[in-house]
mmCIF file of C-alpha atoms in Angstrom:
data_model
loop_
_atom_site.group_PDB
_atom_site.id
_atom_site.type_symbol
_atom_site.label_atom_id
_atom_site.label_comp_id
_atom_site.label_asym_id
_atom_site.label_seq_id
_atom_site.Cartn_x
_atom_site.Cartn_y
_atom_site.Cartn_z
ATOM 1 C CA MET M 1030 -41.113 13.854 6.054
ATOM 2 C CA ILE M 1031 -39.551 15.620 9.110
ATOM 3 C CA THR M 1032 -38.774 19.024 8.663
ATOM 4 C CA SER M 1033 -38.335 20.531 12.059
ATOM 5 C CA THR M 1034 -35.420 19.856 14.418
ATOM 6 C CA SER M 1035 -38.137 20.390 17.298
ATOM 7 C CA ASN M 1036 -39.473 17.007 16.238
ATOM 8 C CA PRO M 1037 -39.579 14.694 19.448
ATOM 9 C CA ARG M 1038 -37.812 11.743 17.845
ATOM 10 C CA VAL M 1039 -35.065 14.036 16.587
ATOM 11 C CA LYS M 1040 -34.477 15.705 19.893
ATOM 12 C CA ALA M 1041 -34.183 12.269 21.639
ATOM 13 C CA ALA M 1042 -31.812 11.374 18.896
ATOM 14 C CA ARG M 1043 -29.681 14.358 19.426
ATOM 15 C CA LYS M 1044 -29.636 13.964 23.252
ATOM 16 C CA LEU M 1045 -27.666 10.785 22.595
ATOM 17 C CA SER M 1046 -24.788 12.668 22.100
ATOM 18 C CA SER M 1047 -24.571 12.691 25.852
ATOM 19 C CA ARG M 1048 -22.658 10.042 27.757
ATOM 20 C CA LYS M 1049 -25.399 10.300 30.660
ATOM 21 C CA GLU M 1050 -28.336 10.198 28.465
ATOM 22 C CA ARG M 1051 -26.646 7.001 26.527
ATOM 23 C CA TYR M 1052 -26.599 4.986 29.676
ATOM 24 C CA ALA M 1053 -29.780 6.332 31.040
ATOM 25 C CA SER M 1054 -31.866 5.415 28.224
ATOM 26 C CA GLY M 1055 -29.638 2.274 27.132
ATOM 27 C CA GLN M 1056 -29.486 3.585 23.657
ATOM 28 C CA LEU M 1057 -26.867 4.809 21.185
ATOM 29 C CA LEU M 1058 -27.199 6.816 17.977
ATOM 30 C CA VAL M 1059 -25.158 5.387 15.035
ATOM 31 C CA GLU M 1060 -24.584 6.795 11.417
ATOM 32 C CA GLY M 1061 -23.526 5.861 8.235
ATOM 33 C CA VAL M 1062 -23.871 2.626 6.038
ATOM 34 C CA ARG M 1063 -21.085 0.559 7.286
ATOM 35 C CA LEU M 1064 -21.820 0.943 11.037
ATOM 36 C CA LEU M 1065 -25.498 0.418 10.609
ATOM 37 C CA SER M 1066 -24.967 -2.572 8.315
ATOM 38 C CA ASP M 1067 -22.402 -4.087 10.911
ATOM 39 C CA ALA M 1068 -24.948 -3.378 13.658
ATOM 40 C CA TRP M 1069 -27.785 -5.403 11.502
ATOM 41 C CA GLN M 1070 -25.654 -8.039 10.737
ATOM 42 C CA SER M 1071 -24.588 -8.502 14.159
ATOM 43 C CA GLY M 1072 -28.280 -9.195 15.270
ATOM 44 C CA VAL M 1073 -28.841 -5.594 16.384
ATOM 45 C CA THR M 1074 -32.293 -4.328 15.711
ATOM 46 C CA PRO M 1075 -32.624 -0.636 15.332
ATOM 47 C CA HIS M 1076 -35.414 1.159 17.283
ATOM 48 C CA ILE M 1077 -35.664 3.877 14.764
ATOM 49 C CA VAL M 1078 -33.964 4.673 11.412
ATOM 50 C CA PHE M 1079 -33.659 8.370 10.148
ATOM 51 C CA PHE M 1080 -32.758 8.731 6.505
ATOM 52 C CA GLU M 1081 -32.176 11.659 4.178
ATOM 53 C CA PRO M 1082 -33.939 10.796 0.534
ATOM 54 C CA GLU M 1083 -31.606 12.810 -1.574
ATOM 55 C CA THR M 1084 -28.395 11.549 -0.262
ATOM 56 C CA VAL M 1085 -29.628 7.954 -0.132
ATOM 57 C CA ALA M 1086 -31.005 8.405 -3.725
ATOM 58 C CA HIS M 1087 -27.369 8.777 -4.862
ATOM 59 C CA ASN M 1088 -25.745 6.069 -2.621
ATOM 60 C CA GLU M 1089 -26.475 2.742 -3.769
ATOM 61 C CA ASN M 1090 -25.374 0.972 -0.637
ATOM 62 C CA ALA M 1091 -27.417 3.306 1.448
ATOM 63 C CA ALA M 1092 -30.340 2.662 -0.714
ATOM 64 C CA ALA M 1093 -30.026 -1.202 -0.542
ATOM 65 C CA LEU M 1094 -29.734 -0.939 3.247
ATOM 66 C CA LEU M 1095 -32.633 1.233 3.689
ATOM 67 C CA HIS M 1096 -34.766 -1.352 1.486
ATOM 68 C CA LEU M 1097 -33.703 -4.151 3.772
ATOM 69 C CA LEU M 1098 -34.548 -2.484 6.821
ATOM 70 C CA GLU M 1099 -38.043 -1.234 5.590
ATOM 71 C CA ALA M 1100 -38.717 -4.746 4.535
ATOM 72 C CA ALA M 1101 -37.844 -5.831 7.943
ATOM 73 C CA GLY M 1102 -40.781 -3.555 9.187
ATOM 74 C CA LEU M 1103 -38.630 -0.949 11.057
ATOM 75 C CA ALA M 1104 -39.663 2.482 11.560
ATOM 76 C CA CYS M 1105 -37.533 4.590 8.713
ATOM 77 C CA LEU M 1106 -38.393 8.153 9.026
ATOM 78 C CA ALA M 1107 -37.352 10.533 6.167
ATOM 79 C CA CYS M 1108 -35.868 13.812 6.997
ATOM 80 C CA SER M 1109 -34.973 17.160 5.477
ATOM 81 C CA PRO M 1110 -31.397 17.880 4.645
ATOM 82 C CA ALA M 1111 -31.162 20.459 7.545
ATOM 83 C CA VAL M 1112 -32.842 17.978 10.035
ATOM 84 C CA PHE M 1113 -30.559 15.119 9.170
ATOM 85 C CA ALA M 1114 -27.450 17.384 9.478
ATOM 86 C CA THR M 1115 -28.291 17.788 13.215
ATOM 87 C CA LEU M 1116 -28.000 14.168 13.715
ATOM 88 C CA THR M 1117 -24.574 13.701 12.320
ATOM 89 C CA GLY M 1118 -21.232 14.294 13.289
ATOM 90 C CA THR M 1119 -19.407 13.586 10.058
ATOM 91 C CA VAL M 1120 -18.512 16.052 7.418
ATOM 92 C CA THR M 1121 -20.112 14.026 4.523
ATOM 93 C CA PRO M 1122 -22.987 12.091 6.029
ATOM 94 C CA GLN M 1123 -24.134 8.947 4.054
ATOM 95 C CA GLY M 1124 -27.917 9.763 4.629
ATOM 96 C CA VAL M 1125 -28.707 7.006 7.126
ATOM 97 C CA ALA M 1126 -28.571 7.058 10.860
ATOM 98 C CA ALA M 1127 -30.533 5.000 13.524
ATOM 99 C CA ILE M 1128 -31.083 4.659 17.290
ATOM 100 C CA ILE M 1129 -30.115 1.215 18.328
ATOM 101 C CA PRO M 1130 -29.928 -0.511 21.855
ATOM 102 C CA LEU M 1131 -26.646 0.210 23.594
ATOM 103 C CA PRO M 1132 -24.319 -2.834 22.486
ATOM 104 C CA SER M 1133 -23.728 -5.214 25.451
ATOM 105 C CA GLN M 1134 -21.972 -8.483 24.633
ATOM 106 C CA PRO M 1135 -21.862 -11.391 27.449
ATOM 107 C CA LEU M 1136 -18.768 -11.689 29.222
ATOM 108 C CA PRO M 1137 -16.606 -14.873 27.645
ATOM 109 C CA HIS M 1138 -16.622 -18.278 29.996
ATOM 110 C CA SER M 1139 -12.803 -17.787 29.827
ATOM 111 C CA SER M 1140 -10.468 -14.961 28.944
ATOM 112 C CA THR M 1141 -7.071 -15.605 27.689
ATOM 113 C CA LEU M 1142 -6.248 -12.202 26.331
ATOM 114 C CA ILE M 1143 -7.750 -9.010 27.816
ATOM 115 C CA LEU M 1144 -7.171 -5.455 26.809
ATOM 116 C CA ILE M 1145 -7.209 -2.641 29.375
ATOM 117 C CA LEU M 1146 -7.359 0.891 28.573
ATOM 118 C CA ASP M 1147 -6.077 3.307 31.350
ATOM 119 C CA GLN M 1148 -6.222 7.102 31.204
ATOM 120 C CA LEU M 1149 -6.694 6.899 27.360
ATOM 121 C CA ARG M 1150 -8.813 9.710 26.282
ATOM 122 C CA ASP M 1151 -8.233 9.852 22.588
ATOM 123 C CA PRO M 1152 -11.356 8.516 21.022
ATOM 124 C CA GLY M 1153 -9.394 7.793 17.694
ATOM 125 C CA ASN M 1154 -6.857 5.605 19.458
ATOM 126 C CA ALA M 1155 -9.542 3.968 21.508
ATOM 127 C CA GLY M 1156 -11.537 2.858 18.355
ATOM 128 C CA THR M 1157 -8.187 1.916 16.619
ATOM 129 C CA LEU M 1158 -7.506 -0.659 19.641
ATOM 130 C CA LEU M 1159 -10.826 -1.853 19.740
ATOM 131 C CA ARG M 1160 -10.543 -2.809 15.974
ATOM 132 C CA SER M 1161 -7.050 -4.305 16.482
ATOM 133 C CA GLY M 1162 -8.331 -6.231 19.573
ATOM 134 C CA GLU M 1163 -11.114 -7.816 17.746
ATOM 135 C CA ALA M 1164 -8.688 -8.804 14.682
ATOM 136 C CA ALA M 1165 -6.149 -10.044 17.048
ATOM 137 C CA GLY M 1166 -8.602 -12.137 19.155
ATOM 138 C CA VAL M 1167 -9.196 -10.262 22.312
ATOM 139 C CA ASP M 1168 -11.826 -11.701 24.587
ATOM 140 C CA LEU M 1169 -12.717 -8.720 26.759
ATOM 141 C CA VAL M 1170 -11.829 -4.966 26.636
ATOM 142 C CA ILE M 1171 -11.892 -2.954 29.777
ATOM 143 C CA PHE M 1172 -12.391 0.726 29.567
ATOM 144 C CA GLY M 1173 -10.610 1.666 32.687
ATOM 145 C CA PRO M 1174 -10.259 4.853 35.018
ATOM 146 C CA ASN M 1175 -10.193 8.217 33.434
ATOM 147 C CA THR M 1176 -10.786 6.598 29.671
ATOM 148 C CA VAL M 1177 -12.909 7.930 26.996
ATOM 149 C CA ASP M 1178 -16.370 6.568 27.109
ATOM 150 C CA PRO M 1179 -16.583 3.440 24.659
ATOM 151 C CA PHE M 1180 -19.791 4.813 22.991
ATOM 152 C CA ASN M 1181 -18.327 8.298 22.388
ATOM 153 C CA ASP M 1182 -19.477 8.756 18.615
ATOM 154 C CA LYS M 1183 -15.847 8.917 17.387
ATOM 155 C CA VAL M 1184 -14.897 5.716 19.282
ATOM 156 C CA VAL M 1185 -17.684 4.165 17.835
ATOM 157 C CA ARG M 1186 -16.820 5.291 14.134
ATOM 158 C CA ALA M 1187 -13.135 4.475 14.771
ATOM 159 C CA GLY M 1188 -14.064 1.135 15.995
ATOM 160 C CA MET M 1189 -15.663 -0.025 12.710
ATOM 161 C CA GLY M 1190 -18.196 -2.286 14.099
ATOM 162 C CA ALA M 1191 -16.103 -3.798 16.870
ATOM 163 C CA HIS M 1192 -18.658 -2.727 19.558
ATOM 164 C CA PHE M 1193 -21.187 -5.019 18.103
ATOM 165 C CA ARG M 1194 -18.974 -8.210 18.536
ATOM 166 C CA LEU M 1195 -16.467 -7.591 21.347
ATOM 167 C CA PRO M 1196 -17.432 -7.795 25.129
ATOM 168 C CA LEU M 1197 -16.827 -4.258 26.438
ATOM 169 C CA ARG M 1198 -16.815 -3.010 29.939
ATOM 170 C CA THR M 1199 -16.400 -0.009 32.002
ATOM 171 C CA ALA M 1200 -14.446 0.380 35.225
ATOM 172 C CA ALA M 1201 -14.154 3.698 37.433
ATOM 173 C CA THR M 1202 -11.483 2.193 39.593
ATOM 174 C CA TRP M 1203 -8.777 -0.184 39.489
ATOM 175 C CA ALA M 1204 -10.796 -2.505 41.895
ATOM 176 C CA GLU M 1205 -13.489 -2.599 39.442
ATOM 177 C CA VAL M 1206 -11.019 -3.571 36.687
ATOM 178 C CA ALA M 1207 -9.682 -6.327 39.093
ATOM 179 C CA SER M 1208 -13.086 -7.736 39.519
ATOM 180 C CA LEU M 1209 -13.508 -8.284 36.025
ATOM 181 C CA LEU M 1210 -10.023 -10.258 35.554
ATOM 182 C CA PRO M 1211 -9.352 -13.802 36.340
ATOM 183 C CA PRO M 1212 -7.442 -14.349 39.547
ATOM 184 C CA ASP M 1213 -3.616 -13.971 39.025
ATOM 185 C CA LEU M 1214 -3.910 -12.724 35.513
ATOM 186 C CA PRO M 1215 -0.438 -11.228 34.517
ATOM 187 C CA LEU M 1216 -0.792 -7.714 33.325
ATOM 188 C CA TYR M 1217 1.880 -6.329 30.579
ATOM 189 C CA LEU M 1218 1.678 -2.405 30.279
ATOM 190 C CA ALA M 1219 2.951 -0.672 27.138
ATOM 191 C CA ASP M 1220 5.730 1.654 27.985
ATOM 192 C CA ALA M 1221 8.437 3.360 26.117
ATOM 193 C CA HIS M 1222 10.886 2.386 28.810
ATOM 194 C CA GLY M 1223 9.727 -1.065 29.749
ATOM 195 C CA GLN M 1224 11.372 -3.373 31.837
ATOM 196 C CA MET M 1225 11.412 -6.043 28.981
ATOM 197 C CA GLU M 1226 10.844 -6.043 25.189
ATOM 198 C CA TYR M 1227 7.190 -7.038 24.243
ATOM 199 C CA ASP M 1228 8.042 -9.902 22.148
ATOM 200 C CA GLN M 1229 9.954 -11.496 25.015
ATOM 201 C CA VAL M 1230 6.775 -12.093 26.751
ATOM 202 C CA ASP M 1231 5.030 -15.451 26.582
ATOM 203 C CA TRP M 1232 1.650 -14.139 25.201
ATOM 204 C CA ARG M 1233 0.672 -17.818 24.645
ATOM 205 C CA GLN M 1234 -0.530 -17.784 28.380
ATOM 206 C CA PRO M 1235 -3.540 -16.098 29.741
ATOM 207 C CA SER M 1236 -2.534 -12.402 29.899
ATOM 208 C CA GLY M 1237 -3.707 -8.816 29.943
ATOM 209 C CA LEU M 1238 -2.275 -5.787 27.909
ATOM 210 C CA VAL M 1239 -2.787 -2.481 29.488
ATOM 211 C CA VAL M 1240 -2.287 0.648 27.473
ATOM 212 C CA GLY M 1241 -2.145 4.011 28.800
ATOM 213 C CA GLY M 1242 -2.929 7.671 27.544
ATOM 214 C CA GLU M 1243 -0.585 9.421 25.472
ATOM 215 C CA ALA M 1244 -0.677 12.812 27.337
ATOM 216 C CA ALA M 1245 -0.710 11.544 30.931
ATOM 217 C CA GLY M 1246 0.553 7.931 30.524
ATOM 218 C CA ALA M 1247 -0.866 5.122 32.580
ATOM 219 C CA SER M 1248 -1.751 5.451 36.214
ATOM 220 C CA VAL M 1249 0.236 4.507 39.105
ATOM 221 C CA GLU M 1250 -2.161 2.068 39.982
ATOM 222 C CA ALA M 1251 -1.836 0.620 36.588
ATOM 223 C CA ARG M 1252 2.129 0.483 36.827
ATOM 224 C CA ARG M 1253 1.466 -1.227 40.244
ATOM 225 C CA HIS M 1254 -0.333 -3.991 38.836
ATOM 226 C CA ALA M 1255 1.610 -4.563 35.740
ATOM 227 C CA THR M 1256 5.155 -5.326 34.002
ATOM 228 C CA THR M 1257 6.094 -2.836 31.616
ATOM 229 C CA VAL M 1258 7.049 -3.683 28.117
ATOM 230 C CA ALA M 1259 8.685 -1.783 25.460
ATOM 231 C CA ILE M 1260 8.736 -1.827 21.740
ATOM 232 C CA PRO M 1261 12.229 -1.301 20.584
ATOM 233 C CA MET M 1262 12.692 1.537 18.090
ATOM 234 C CA ARG M 1263 15.397 3.075 15.748
ATOM 235 C CA GLY M 1264 16.073 6.761 14.812
ATOM 236 C CA ALA M 1265 14.984 9.532 16.675
ATOM 237 C CA VAL M 1266 11.301 8.176 17.462
ATOM 238 C CA GLU M 1267 10.801 8.183 21.183
ATOM 239 C CA SER M 1268 7.268 6.896 21.211
ATOM 240 C CA LEU M 1269 4.351 5.709 19.245
ATOM 241 C CA ASN M 1270 0.950 6.697 19.808
ATOM 242 C CA ALA M 1271 -1.274 4.574 21.876
ATOM 243 C CA GLY M 1272 -3.269 2.831 19.092
ATOM 244 C CA THR M 1273 -0.009 1.907 16.916
ATOM 245 C CA ALA M 1274 1.683 0.734 20.122
ATOM 246 C CA GLY M 1275 -1.291 -1.218 21.260
ATOM 247 C CA SER M 1276 -1.940 -3.034 18.151
ATOM 248 C CA ILE M 1277 1.788 -3.935 17.465
ATOM 249 C CA ILE M 1278 1.578 -5.801 20.944
ATOM 250 C CA LEU M 1279 -1.635 -7.286 20.200
ATOM 251 C CA PHE M 1280 -0.601 -8.772 16.878
ATOM 252 C CA GLU M 1281 2.405 -10.111 18.497
ATOM 253 C CA ALA M 1282 0.228 -11.973 20.852
ATOM 254 C CA ALA M 1283 -1.842 -13.130 17.891
ATOM 255 C CA ARG M 1284 1.385 -14.347 16.264
ATOM 256 C CA GLN M 1285 2.404 -16.425 19.041
ATOM 257 C CA ARG M 1286 -0.562 -18.033 19.725
ATOM 258 C CA ARG M 1287 -1.245 -18.981 16.027
ATOM 259 C CA GLN M 1288 2.099 -20.669 16.027
ATOM 260 C CA ASN M 1289 1.214 -22.450 19.127
ATOM 261 C CA ARG M 1290 -1.852 -24.311 17.616
#
């Protein structure tokens, strides 16, 4: 059992909280039964698994997952509660964590619905949009300029496994965003004061949805490339959070496409 936080593997795992270290090593630390199960079922093979025996013993799902991973011949390292606590970012850890390859799904051959996050810094909203994007049939998600890192631990937790199934790309500039888009793809930007209502768009056609951050909003460049669309609201509510607004529009696109079959 690992009882020291100075253990080299534990230190390597903790370093993955740094964006720079994640990309340099091509690795990601994930924790929890749901995330690790999703990774495994999506064909991701963990490099190292850490577990805290007492917590696992009282969690049937964690015990079953650990048994599966051990049976597959993976390195599963027991840790003391104090050591395991240094690997987790949750209040009530489930006793399992793992270092996995940084998820990287291939780009689709054709993209008919693309989600672009622009200046979106809140990890919870970003993760929500990944989850909604997968459910709504998005082909590609681009984390654009000044946007939270897709592999931030809070984004990964909020994404609920979408990272292992959705193609994700980062783009530091709008020129890089454009290089990932099909030529002449129409873009629509969620905006409380949009030029048209979101359900007036013909989402059956290839298109991209841009969602900006709540604090700063979308960038000038995003606005230059996109037509703004609004969600009509009643009462005194001025706007919705980015995760909610983006999800509503994505599912309108999914509804139109489903009816067009």
